[in-house]
Short mmCIF file of C-alpha atoms in Angstrom, two decimals:
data_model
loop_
_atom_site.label_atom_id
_atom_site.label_comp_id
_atom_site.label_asym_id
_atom_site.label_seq_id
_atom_site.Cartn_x
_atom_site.Cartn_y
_atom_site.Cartn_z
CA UNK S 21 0.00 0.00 0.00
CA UNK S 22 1.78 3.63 -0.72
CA UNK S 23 2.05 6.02 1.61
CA UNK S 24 -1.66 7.75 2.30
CA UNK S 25 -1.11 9.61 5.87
CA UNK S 26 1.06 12.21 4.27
CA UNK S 27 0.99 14.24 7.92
CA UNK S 28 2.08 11.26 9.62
CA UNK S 29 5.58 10.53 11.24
CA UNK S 30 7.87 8.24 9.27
CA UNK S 31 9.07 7.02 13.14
CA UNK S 32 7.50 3.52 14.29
CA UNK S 33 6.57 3.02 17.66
CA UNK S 34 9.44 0.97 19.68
CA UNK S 35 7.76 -2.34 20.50
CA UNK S 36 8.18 -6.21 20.13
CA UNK S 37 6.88 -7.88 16.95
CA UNK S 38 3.42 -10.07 17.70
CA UNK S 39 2.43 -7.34 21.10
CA UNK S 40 -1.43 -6.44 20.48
CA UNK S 41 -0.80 -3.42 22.69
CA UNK S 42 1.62 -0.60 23.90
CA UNK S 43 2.14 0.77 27.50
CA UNK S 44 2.17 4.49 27.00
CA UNK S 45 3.96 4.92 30.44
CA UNK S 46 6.74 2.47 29.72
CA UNK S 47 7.38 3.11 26.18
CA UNK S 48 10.24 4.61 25.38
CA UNK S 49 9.42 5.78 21.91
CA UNK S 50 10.01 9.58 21.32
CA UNK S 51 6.97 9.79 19.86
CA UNK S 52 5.15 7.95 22.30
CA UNK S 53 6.39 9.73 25.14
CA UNK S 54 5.76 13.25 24.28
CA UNK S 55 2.48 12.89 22.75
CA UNK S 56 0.91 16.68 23.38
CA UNK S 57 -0.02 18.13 20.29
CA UNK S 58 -1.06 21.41 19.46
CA UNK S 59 -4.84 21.95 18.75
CA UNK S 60 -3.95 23.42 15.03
CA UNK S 61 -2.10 20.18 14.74
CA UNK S 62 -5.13 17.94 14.78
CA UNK S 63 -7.17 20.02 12.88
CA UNK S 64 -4.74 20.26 9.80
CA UNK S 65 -4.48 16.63 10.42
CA UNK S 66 -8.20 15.91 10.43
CA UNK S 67 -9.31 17.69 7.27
CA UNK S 68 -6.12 16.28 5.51
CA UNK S 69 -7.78 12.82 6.94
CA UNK S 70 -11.00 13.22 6.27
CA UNK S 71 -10.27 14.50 2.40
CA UNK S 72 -8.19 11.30 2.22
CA UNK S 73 -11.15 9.08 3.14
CA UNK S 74 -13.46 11.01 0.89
CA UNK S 75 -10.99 10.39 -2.16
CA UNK S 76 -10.31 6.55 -1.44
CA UNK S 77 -14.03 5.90 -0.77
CA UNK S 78 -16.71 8.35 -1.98
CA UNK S 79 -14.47 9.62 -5.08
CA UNK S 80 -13.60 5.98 -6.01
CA UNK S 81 -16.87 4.84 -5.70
CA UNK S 82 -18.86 7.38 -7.74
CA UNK S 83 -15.26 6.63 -9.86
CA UNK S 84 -16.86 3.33 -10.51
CA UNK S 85 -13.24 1.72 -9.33
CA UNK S 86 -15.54 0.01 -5.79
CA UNK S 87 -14.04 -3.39 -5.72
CA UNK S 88 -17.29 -5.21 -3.84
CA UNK S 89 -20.02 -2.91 -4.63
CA UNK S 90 -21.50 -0.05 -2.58
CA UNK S 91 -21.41 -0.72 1.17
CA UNK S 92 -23.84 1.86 2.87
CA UNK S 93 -22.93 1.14 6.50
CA UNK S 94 -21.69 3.49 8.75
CA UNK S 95 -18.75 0.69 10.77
CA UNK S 96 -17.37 0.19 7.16
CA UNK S 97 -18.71 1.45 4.49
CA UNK S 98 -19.69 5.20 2.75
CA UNK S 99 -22.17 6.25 5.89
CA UNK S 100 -18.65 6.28 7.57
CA UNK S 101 -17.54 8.71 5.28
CA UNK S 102 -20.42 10.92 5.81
CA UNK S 103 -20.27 10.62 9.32
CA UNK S 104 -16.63 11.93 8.86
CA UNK S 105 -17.81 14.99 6.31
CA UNK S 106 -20.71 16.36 9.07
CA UNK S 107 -18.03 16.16 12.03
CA UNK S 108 -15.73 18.01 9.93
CA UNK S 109 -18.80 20.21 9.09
CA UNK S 110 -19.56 20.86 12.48
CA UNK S 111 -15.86 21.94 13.43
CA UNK S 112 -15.15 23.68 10.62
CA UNK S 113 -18.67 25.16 9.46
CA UNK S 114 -17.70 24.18 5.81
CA UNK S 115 -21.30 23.65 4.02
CA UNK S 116 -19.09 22.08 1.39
CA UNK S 117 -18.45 19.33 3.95
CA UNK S 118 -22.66 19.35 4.77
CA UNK S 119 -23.45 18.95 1.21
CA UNK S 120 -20.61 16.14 0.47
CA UNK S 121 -22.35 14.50 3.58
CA UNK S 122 -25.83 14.76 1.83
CA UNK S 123 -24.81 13.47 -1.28
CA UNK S 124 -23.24 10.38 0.12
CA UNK S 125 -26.24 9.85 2.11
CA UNK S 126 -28.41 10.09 -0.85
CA UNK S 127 -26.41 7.02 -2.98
CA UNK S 128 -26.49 4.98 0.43
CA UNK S 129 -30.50 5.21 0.56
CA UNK S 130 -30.99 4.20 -2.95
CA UNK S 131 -28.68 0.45 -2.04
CA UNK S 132 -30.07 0.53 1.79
CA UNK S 133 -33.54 0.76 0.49
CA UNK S 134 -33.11 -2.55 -1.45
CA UNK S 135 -32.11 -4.48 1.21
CA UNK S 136 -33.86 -5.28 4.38
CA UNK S 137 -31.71 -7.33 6.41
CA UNK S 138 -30.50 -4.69 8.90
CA UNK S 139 -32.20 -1.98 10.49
CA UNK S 140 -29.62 -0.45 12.57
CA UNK S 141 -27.52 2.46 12.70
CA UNK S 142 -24.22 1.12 12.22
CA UNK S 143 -25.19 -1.63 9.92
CA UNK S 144 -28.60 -0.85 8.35
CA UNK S 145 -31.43 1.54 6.70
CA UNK S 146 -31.76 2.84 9.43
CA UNK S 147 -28.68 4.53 9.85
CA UNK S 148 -29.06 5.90 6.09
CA UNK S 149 -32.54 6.73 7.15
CA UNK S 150 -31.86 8.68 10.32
CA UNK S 151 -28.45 10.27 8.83
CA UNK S 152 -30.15 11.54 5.65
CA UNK S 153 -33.27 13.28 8.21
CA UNK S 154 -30.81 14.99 10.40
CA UNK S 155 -28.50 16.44 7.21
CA UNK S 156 -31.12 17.38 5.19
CA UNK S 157 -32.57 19.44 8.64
CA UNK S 158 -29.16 21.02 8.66
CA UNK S 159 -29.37 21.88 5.07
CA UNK S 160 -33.22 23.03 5.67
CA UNK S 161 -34.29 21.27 3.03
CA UNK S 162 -37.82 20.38 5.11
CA UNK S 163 -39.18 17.90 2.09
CA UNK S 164 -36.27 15.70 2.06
CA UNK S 165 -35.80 15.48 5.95
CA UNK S 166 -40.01 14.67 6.02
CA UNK S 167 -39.45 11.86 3.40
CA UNK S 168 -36.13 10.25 5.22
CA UNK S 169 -38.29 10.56 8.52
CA UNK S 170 -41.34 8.49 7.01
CA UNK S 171 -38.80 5.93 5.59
CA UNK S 172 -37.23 5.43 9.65
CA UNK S 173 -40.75 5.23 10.11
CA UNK S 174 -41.47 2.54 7.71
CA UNK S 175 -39.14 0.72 9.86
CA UNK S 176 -39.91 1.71 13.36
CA UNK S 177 -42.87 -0.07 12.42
CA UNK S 178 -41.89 -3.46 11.41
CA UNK S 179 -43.52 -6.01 13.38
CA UNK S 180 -39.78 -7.80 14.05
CA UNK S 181 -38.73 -5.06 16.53
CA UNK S 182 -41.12 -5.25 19.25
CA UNK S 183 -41.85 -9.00 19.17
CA UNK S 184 -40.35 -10.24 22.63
CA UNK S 185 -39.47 -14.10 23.33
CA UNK S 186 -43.09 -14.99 25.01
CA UNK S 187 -44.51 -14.38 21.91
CA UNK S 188 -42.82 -17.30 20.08
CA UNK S 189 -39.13 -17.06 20.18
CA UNK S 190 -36.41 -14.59 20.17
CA UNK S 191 -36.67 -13.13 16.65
CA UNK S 192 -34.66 -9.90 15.97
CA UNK S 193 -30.99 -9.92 17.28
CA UNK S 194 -30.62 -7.83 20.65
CA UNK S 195 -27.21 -6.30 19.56
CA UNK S 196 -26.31 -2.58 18.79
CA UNK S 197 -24.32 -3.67 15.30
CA UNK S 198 -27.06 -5.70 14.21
CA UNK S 199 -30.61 -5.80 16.23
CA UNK S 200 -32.64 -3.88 17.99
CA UNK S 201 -30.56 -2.08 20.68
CA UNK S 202 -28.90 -0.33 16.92
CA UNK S 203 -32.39 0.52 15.83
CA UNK S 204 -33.23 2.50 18.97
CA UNK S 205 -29.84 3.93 18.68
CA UNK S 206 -31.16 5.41 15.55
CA UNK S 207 -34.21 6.47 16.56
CA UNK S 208 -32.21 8.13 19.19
CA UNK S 209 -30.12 10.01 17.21
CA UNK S 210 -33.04 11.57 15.32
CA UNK S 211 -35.18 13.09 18.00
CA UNK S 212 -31.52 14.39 19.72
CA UNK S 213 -31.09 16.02 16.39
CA UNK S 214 -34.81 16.74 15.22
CA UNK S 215 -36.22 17.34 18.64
CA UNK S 216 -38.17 14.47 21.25
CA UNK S 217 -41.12 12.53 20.19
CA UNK S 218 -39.97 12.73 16.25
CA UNK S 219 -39.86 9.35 16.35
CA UNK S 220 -42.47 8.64 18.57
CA UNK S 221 -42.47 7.09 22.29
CA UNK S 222 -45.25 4.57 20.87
CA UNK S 223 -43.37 3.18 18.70
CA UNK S 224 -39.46 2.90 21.10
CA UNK S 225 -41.15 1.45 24.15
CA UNK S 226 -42.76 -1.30 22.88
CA UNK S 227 -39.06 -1.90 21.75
CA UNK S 228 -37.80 -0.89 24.57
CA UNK S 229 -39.49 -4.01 26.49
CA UNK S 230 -38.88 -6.42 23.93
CA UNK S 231 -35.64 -6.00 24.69
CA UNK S 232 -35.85 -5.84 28.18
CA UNK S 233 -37.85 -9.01 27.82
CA UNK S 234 -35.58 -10.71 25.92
CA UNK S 235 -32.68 -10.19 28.60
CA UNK S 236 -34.79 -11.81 31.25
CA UNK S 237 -35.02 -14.44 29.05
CA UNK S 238 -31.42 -14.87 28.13
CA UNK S 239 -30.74 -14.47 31.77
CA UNK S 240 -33.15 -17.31 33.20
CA UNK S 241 -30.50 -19.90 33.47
CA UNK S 242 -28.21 -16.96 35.78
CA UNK S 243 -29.77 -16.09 39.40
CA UNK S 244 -27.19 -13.50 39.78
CA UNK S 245 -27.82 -11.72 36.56
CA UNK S 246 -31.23 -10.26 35.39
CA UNK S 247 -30.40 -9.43 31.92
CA UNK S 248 -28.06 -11.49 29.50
CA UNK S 249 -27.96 -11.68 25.53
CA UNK S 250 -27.10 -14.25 23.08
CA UNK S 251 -25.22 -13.32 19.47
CA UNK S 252 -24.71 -16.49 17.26
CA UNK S 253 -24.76 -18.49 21.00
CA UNK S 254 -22.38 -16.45 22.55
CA UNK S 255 -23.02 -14.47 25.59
CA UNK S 256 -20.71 -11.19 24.43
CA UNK S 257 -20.42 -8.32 26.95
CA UNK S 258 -19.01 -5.63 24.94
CA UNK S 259 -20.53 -3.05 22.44
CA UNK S 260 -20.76 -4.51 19.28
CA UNK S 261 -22.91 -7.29 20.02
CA UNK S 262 -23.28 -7.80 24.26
CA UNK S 263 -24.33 -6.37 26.92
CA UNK S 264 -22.33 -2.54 27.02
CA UNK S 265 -23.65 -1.60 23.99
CA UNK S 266 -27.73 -3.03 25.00
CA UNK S 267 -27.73 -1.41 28.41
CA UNK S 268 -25.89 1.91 27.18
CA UNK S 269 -28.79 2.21 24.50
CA UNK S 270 -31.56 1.86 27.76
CA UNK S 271 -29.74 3.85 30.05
CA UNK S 272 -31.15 6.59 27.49
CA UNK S 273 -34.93 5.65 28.02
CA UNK S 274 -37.74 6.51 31.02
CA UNK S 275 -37.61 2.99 32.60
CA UNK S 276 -39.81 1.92 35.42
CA UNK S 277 -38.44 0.94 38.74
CA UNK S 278 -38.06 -2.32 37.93
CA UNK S 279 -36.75 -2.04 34.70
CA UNK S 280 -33.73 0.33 36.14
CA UNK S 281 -32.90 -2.01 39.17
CA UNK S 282 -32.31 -5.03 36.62
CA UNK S 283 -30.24 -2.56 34.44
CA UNK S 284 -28.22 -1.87 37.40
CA UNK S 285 -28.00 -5.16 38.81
CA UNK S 286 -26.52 -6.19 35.33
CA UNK S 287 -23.72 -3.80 35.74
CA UNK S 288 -22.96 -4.96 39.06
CA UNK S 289 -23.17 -7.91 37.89
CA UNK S 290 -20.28 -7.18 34.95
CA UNK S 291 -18.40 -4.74 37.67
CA UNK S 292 -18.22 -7.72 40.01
CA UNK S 293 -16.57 -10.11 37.62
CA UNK S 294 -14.22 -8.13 36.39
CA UNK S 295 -10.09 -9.84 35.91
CA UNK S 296 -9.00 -9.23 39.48
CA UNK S 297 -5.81 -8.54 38.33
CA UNK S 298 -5.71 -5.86 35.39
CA UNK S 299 -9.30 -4.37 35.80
CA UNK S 300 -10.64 -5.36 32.65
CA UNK S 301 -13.83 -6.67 31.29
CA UNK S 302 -14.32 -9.95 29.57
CA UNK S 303 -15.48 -10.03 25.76
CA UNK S 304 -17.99 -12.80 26.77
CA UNK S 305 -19.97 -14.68 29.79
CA UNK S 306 -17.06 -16.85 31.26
CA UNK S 307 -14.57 -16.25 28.82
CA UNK S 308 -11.11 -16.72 30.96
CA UNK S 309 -8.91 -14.48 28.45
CA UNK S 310 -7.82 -10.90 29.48
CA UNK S 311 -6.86 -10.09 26.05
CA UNK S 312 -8.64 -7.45 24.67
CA UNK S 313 -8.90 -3.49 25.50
CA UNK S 314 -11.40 -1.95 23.00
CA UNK S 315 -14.55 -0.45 22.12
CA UNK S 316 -16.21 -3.74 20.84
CA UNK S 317 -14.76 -5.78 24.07
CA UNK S 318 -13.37 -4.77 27.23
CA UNK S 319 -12.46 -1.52 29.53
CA UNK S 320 -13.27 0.81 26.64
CA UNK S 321 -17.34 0.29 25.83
CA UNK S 322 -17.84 -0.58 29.58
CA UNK S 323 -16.20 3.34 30.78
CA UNK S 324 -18.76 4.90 28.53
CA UNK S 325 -21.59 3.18 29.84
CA UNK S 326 -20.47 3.92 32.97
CA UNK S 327 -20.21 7.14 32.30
CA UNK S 328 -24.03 7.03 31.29
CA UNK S 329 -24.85 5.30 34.01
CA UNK S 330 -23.57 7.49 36.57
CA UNK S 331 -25.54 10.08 34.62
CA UNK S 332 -28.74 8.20 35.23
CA UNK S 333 -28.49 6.80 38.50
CA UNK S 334 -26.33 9.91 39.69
CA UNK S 335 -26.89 8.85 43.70
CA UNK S 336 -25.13 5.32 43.03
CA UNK S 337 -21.36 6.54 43.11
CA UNK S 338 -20.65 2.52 42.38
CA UNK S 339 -21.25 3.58 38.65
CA UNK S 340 -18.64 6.62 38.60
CA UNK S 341 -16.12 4.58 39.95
CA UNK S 342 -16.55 2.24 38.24
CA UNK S 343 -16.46 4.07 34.94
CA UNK S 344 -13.00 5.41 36.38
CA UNK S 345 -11.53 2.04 37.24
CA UNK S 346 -12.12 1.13 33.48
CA UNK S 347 -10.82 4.08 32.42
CA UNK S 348 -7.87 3.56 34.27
CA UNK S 349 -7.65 -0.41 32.46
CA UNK S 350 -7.46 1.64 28.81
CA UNK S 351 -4.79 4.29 29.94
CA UNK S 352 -2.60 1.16 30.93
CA UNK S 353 -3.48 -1.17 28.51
CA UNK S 354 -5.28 0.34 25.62
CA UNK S 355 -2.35 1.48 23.39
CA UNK S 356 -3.42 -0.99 20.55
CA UNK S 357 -1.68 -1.05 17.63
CA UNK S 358 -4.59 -0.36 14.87
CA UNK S 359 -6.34 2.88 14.36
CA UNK S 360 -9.92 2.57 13.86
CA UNK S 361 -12.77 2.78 16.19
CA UNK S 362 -13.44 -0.56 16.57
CA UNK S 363 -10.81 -2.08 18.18
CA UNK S 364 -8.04 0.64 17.82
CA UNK S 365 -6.73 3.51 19.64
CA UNK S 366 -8.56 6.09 18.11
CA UNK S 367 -11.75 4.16 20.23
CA UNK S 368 -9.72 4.12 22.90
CA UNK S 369 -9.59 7.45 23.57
CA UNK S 370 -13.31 8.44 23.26
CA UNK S 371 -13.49 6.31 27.13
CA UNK S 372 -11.47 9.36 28.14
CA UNK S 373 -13.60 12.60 26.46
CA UNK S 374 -16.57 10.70 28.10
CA UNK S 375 -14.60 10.58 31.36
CA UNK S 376 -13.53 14.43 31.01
CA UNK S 377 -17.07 15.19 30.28
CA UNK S 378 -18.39 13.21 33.36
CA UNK S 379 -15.89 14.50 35.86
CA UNK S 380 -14.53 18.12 34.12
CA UNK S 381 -11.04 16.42 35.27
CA UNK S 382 -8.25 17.59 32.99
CA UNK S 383 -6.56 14.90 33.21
CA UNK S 384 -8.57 13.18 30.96
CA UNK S 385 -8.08 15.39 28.27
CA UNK S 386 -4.78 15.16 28.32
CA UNK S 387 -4.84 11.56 28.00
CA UNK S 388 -7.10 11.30 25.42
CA UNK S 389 -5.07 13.65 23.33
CA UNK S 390 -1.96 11.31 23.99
CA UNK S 391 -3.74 8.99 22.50
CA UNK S 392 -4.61 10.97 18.93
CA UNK S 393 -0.94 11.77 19.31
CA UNK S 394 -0.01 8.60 19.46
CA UNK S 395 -2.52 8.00 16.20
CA UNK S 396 -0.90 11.08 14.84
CA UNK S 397 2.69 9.98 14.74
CA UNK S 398 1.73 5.94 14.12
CA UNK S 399 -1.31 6.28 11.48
CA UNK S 400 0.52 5.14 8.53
CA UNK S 401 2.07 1.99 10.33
CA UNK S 402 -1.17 1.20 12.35
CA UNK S 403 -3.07 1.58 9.29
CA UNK S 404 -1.37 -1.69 7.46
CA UNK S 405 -2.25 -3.69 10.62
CA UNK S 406 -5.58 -5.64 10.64
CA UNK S 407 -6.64 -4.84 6.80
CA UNK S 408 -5.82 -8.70 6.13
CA UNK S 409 -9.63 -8.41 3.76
CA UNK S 410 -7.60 -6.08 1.76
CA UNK S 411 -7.56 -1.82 1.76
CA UNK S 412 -10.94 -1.45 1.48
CA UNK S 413 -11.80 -0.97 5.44
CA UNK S 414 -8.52 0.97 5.97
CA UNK S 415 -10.53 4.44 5.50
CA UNK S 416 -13.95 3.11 6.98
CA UNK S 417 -14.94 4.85 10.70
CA UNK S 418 -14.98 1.92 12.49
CA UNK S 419 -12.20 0.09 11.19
CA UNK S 420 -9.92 2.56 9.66
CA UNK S 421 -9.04 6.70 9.07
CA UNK S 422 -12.30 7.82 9.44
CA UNK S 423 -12.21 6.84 12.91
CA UNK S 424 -9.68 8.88 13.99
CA UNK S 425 -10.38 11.99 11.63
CA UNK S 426 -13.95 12.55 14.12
CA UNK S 427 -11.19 11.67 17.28
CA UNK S 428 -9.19 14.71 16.39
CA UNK S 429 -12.24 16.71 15.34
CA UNK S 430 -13.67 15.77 18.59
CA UNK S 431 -10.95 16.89 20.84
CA UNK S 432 -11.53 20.91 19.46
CA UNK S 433 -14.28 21.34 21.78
CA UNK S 434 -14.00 17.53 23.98
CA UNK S 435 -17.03 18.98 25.75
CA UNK S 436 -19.08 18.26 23.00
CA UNK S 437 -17.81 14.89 21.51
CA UNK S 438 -19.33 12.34 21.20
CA UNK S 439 -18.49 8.61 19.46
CA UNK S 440 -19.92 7.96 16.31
CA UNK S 441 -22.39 6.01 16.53
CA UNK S 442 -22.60 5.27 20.22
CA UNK S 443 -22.66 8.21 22.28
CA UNK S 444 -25.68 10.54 21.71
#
């Protein structure tokens, strides 16, 4: 692959062949070690980013040079890239940036509209849907934002989404990537953007306790927790597809009394069998490996629910210390060696602007820009690690560029950031 990060740093980090992850207070890497950058510095860095993504996706694409046909999701495919085009639209207040962002959106709906696998944000119409509504409000073109809306509609109303396991099985996947905690995510996103009850209450609740429901079911076999999921068998608890990313999507909903205490008692339940040792989370329901430090599993996904949490149930302090313990787990152990989102350190350090933003500590900032930094100086060496499908995901938001483009956007104003496609 030739050289694509032209800002970054020709200097590789100094580590050991085969290590998944770095220990920024160990390291002795120059680069790793003095990792505050200026705030000009990530800005020239982001836009450079974000036109590079735009090029080797969007202009490729319309190009006709896409290798497997269009991919309208936002973890990989061109929603990514317009995801990337309104954060740089929101820093920079370039409507050139608003419009790309509308066009891409536009090409997504016409391939999203044909298939109806998905309905989520992340992986489904109703990302595209959502997306399109909130742009085209930007924009103020009213007709186009009414006819996205009706489309999330459309799906809001499918009769898969509130079906809950007494009514014949489990149905729908539970999962933020791919079920019904991603739908509401969507739905979510919209009435932040468009204003409460766009997308209806009486439509989300029913949703709401499906999934709920389903927990108590997945749980039934586990006295001493009240909610659990399954994905393809497999009791996950981080973001993509367990339980961080399901609760996090609740913890944003009125729930009854009862509802809330089996919330909580699920995080206690995760808090409480955490590795004694390091801190960290595991990916899945007695899985013995402390491996992994990322959004999808581990420390990272679990601070910013935490973060939430201690939000919602503000007189349980468990919750905020908790949420610091795990953000203490990624500032030791979270100095992966890819870039995206996903499972890279660009993901990483969004545990630390939710931190910052939970506790106004500085400290936080200062680690999260270490982090970007760390991106900075690294992208073009972290970018040729785990892209073994070939290029294509390299410039994608949750796998790739993209990712860290909205990081470094982000930490302009670290008040107001937020993670794609998991923090409203």
């Amino acid at each position: 692959m030739s050289s694509v990060v032209e800002f970054a740093s020709k200097e590789s980090s100094d580590h050991e062949d085969g290590n998944e992850r770095l220990d920024l207070l160990h390291t002795t890497n120059p680069t790793a070690a003095n990792l505050s950058l200026p705030a000009e510095t990530f800005l020239k860095a982001a836009i450079s980013v974000k036109d590079q993504v735009v090029q080797f996706t969007w202009k490729r694409e319309s190009e006709g040079h896409g290798s497997n046909g269009t991919d309208p999701t936002a973890f990989t495919g061109l929603i990514g890239t317009a995801i990337t085009s309104l954060w740089s639209y929101k820093t920079t207040g370039s409507h050139q940036d608003l419009l790309l962002c509308a066009e891409i959106v536009d090409t997504c709906a016409t391939v999203a509209c044909t298939s109806t696998r998905h309905v989520t944000f992340l992986c489904g119409r109703g990302g595209v849907y959502a997306l399109g509504a909130v742009v085209a409000n930007y924009i103020g073109d009213h007709q186009k934002c009414g006819l996205y809306l009706n489309l999330f509609l459309e799906v809001a109303q499918e009769r898969a989404l509130p079906i809950g396991p007494e009514e014949g099985g489990f149905g729908m996947s539970y999962d933020l990537l791919y079920g019904r905690a991603g739908f509401l995510w969507a739905a979510l996103f919209i009435n932040k953007h468009l204003g409460q009850e766009t997308v209806p209450s009486d439509l989300l609740m029913p949703v709401v306790e499906a999934v709920l429901a389903g927990g108590r079911a997945g749980a039934s076999d586990n006295t001493t927790c009240p909610l659990m999921y399954r994905w393809h068998g497999t009791r996950y608890w981080g973001a993509a597809h367990g339980l961080a990313g399901i609760l996090h999507v609740l913890l944003h909903f009125t729930l009854s009394k009862e509802d809330a205490e089996d919330v909580k008692g699920t995080l206690r339940y995760m808090m409480s069998n955490r590795f004694p040792h390091s801190g960290n989370y595991p990916s899945s329901e007695g899985n013995p490996r402390d491996k992994l430090v990322q959004w999808s599993h581990g420390a990272t996904s679990m601070a910013i629910t935490l973060c939430k949490a201690s939000q919602v149930f503000s007189c349980d302090r468990e919750f905020r210390d908790a949420a610091i313990e795990a953000g203490e787990v990624v500032w030791k152990s979270g100095l992966v060696k890819k870039v995206g989102l996903a499972d890279g350190a660009s993901g990483n350090a969004y545990a630390f602007l939710s931190l910052y933003r939970l506790t106004g500590e500085s400290i936080y900032i200062e680690r999260a820009k270490a982090f970007a930094s760390f991106v900075y100086h690294n992208a073009e060496e972290l970018m040729s690690v785990g892209h073994s499908r070939g290029t294509d995901h390299a410039y994608s938001l949750f796998q790739g560029l993209a990712g860290a483009a909205c990081l470094w956007f982000d930490l302009l104003v670290p008040e107001n950031s937020r993670f794609p496609g998991y923090e409203i």
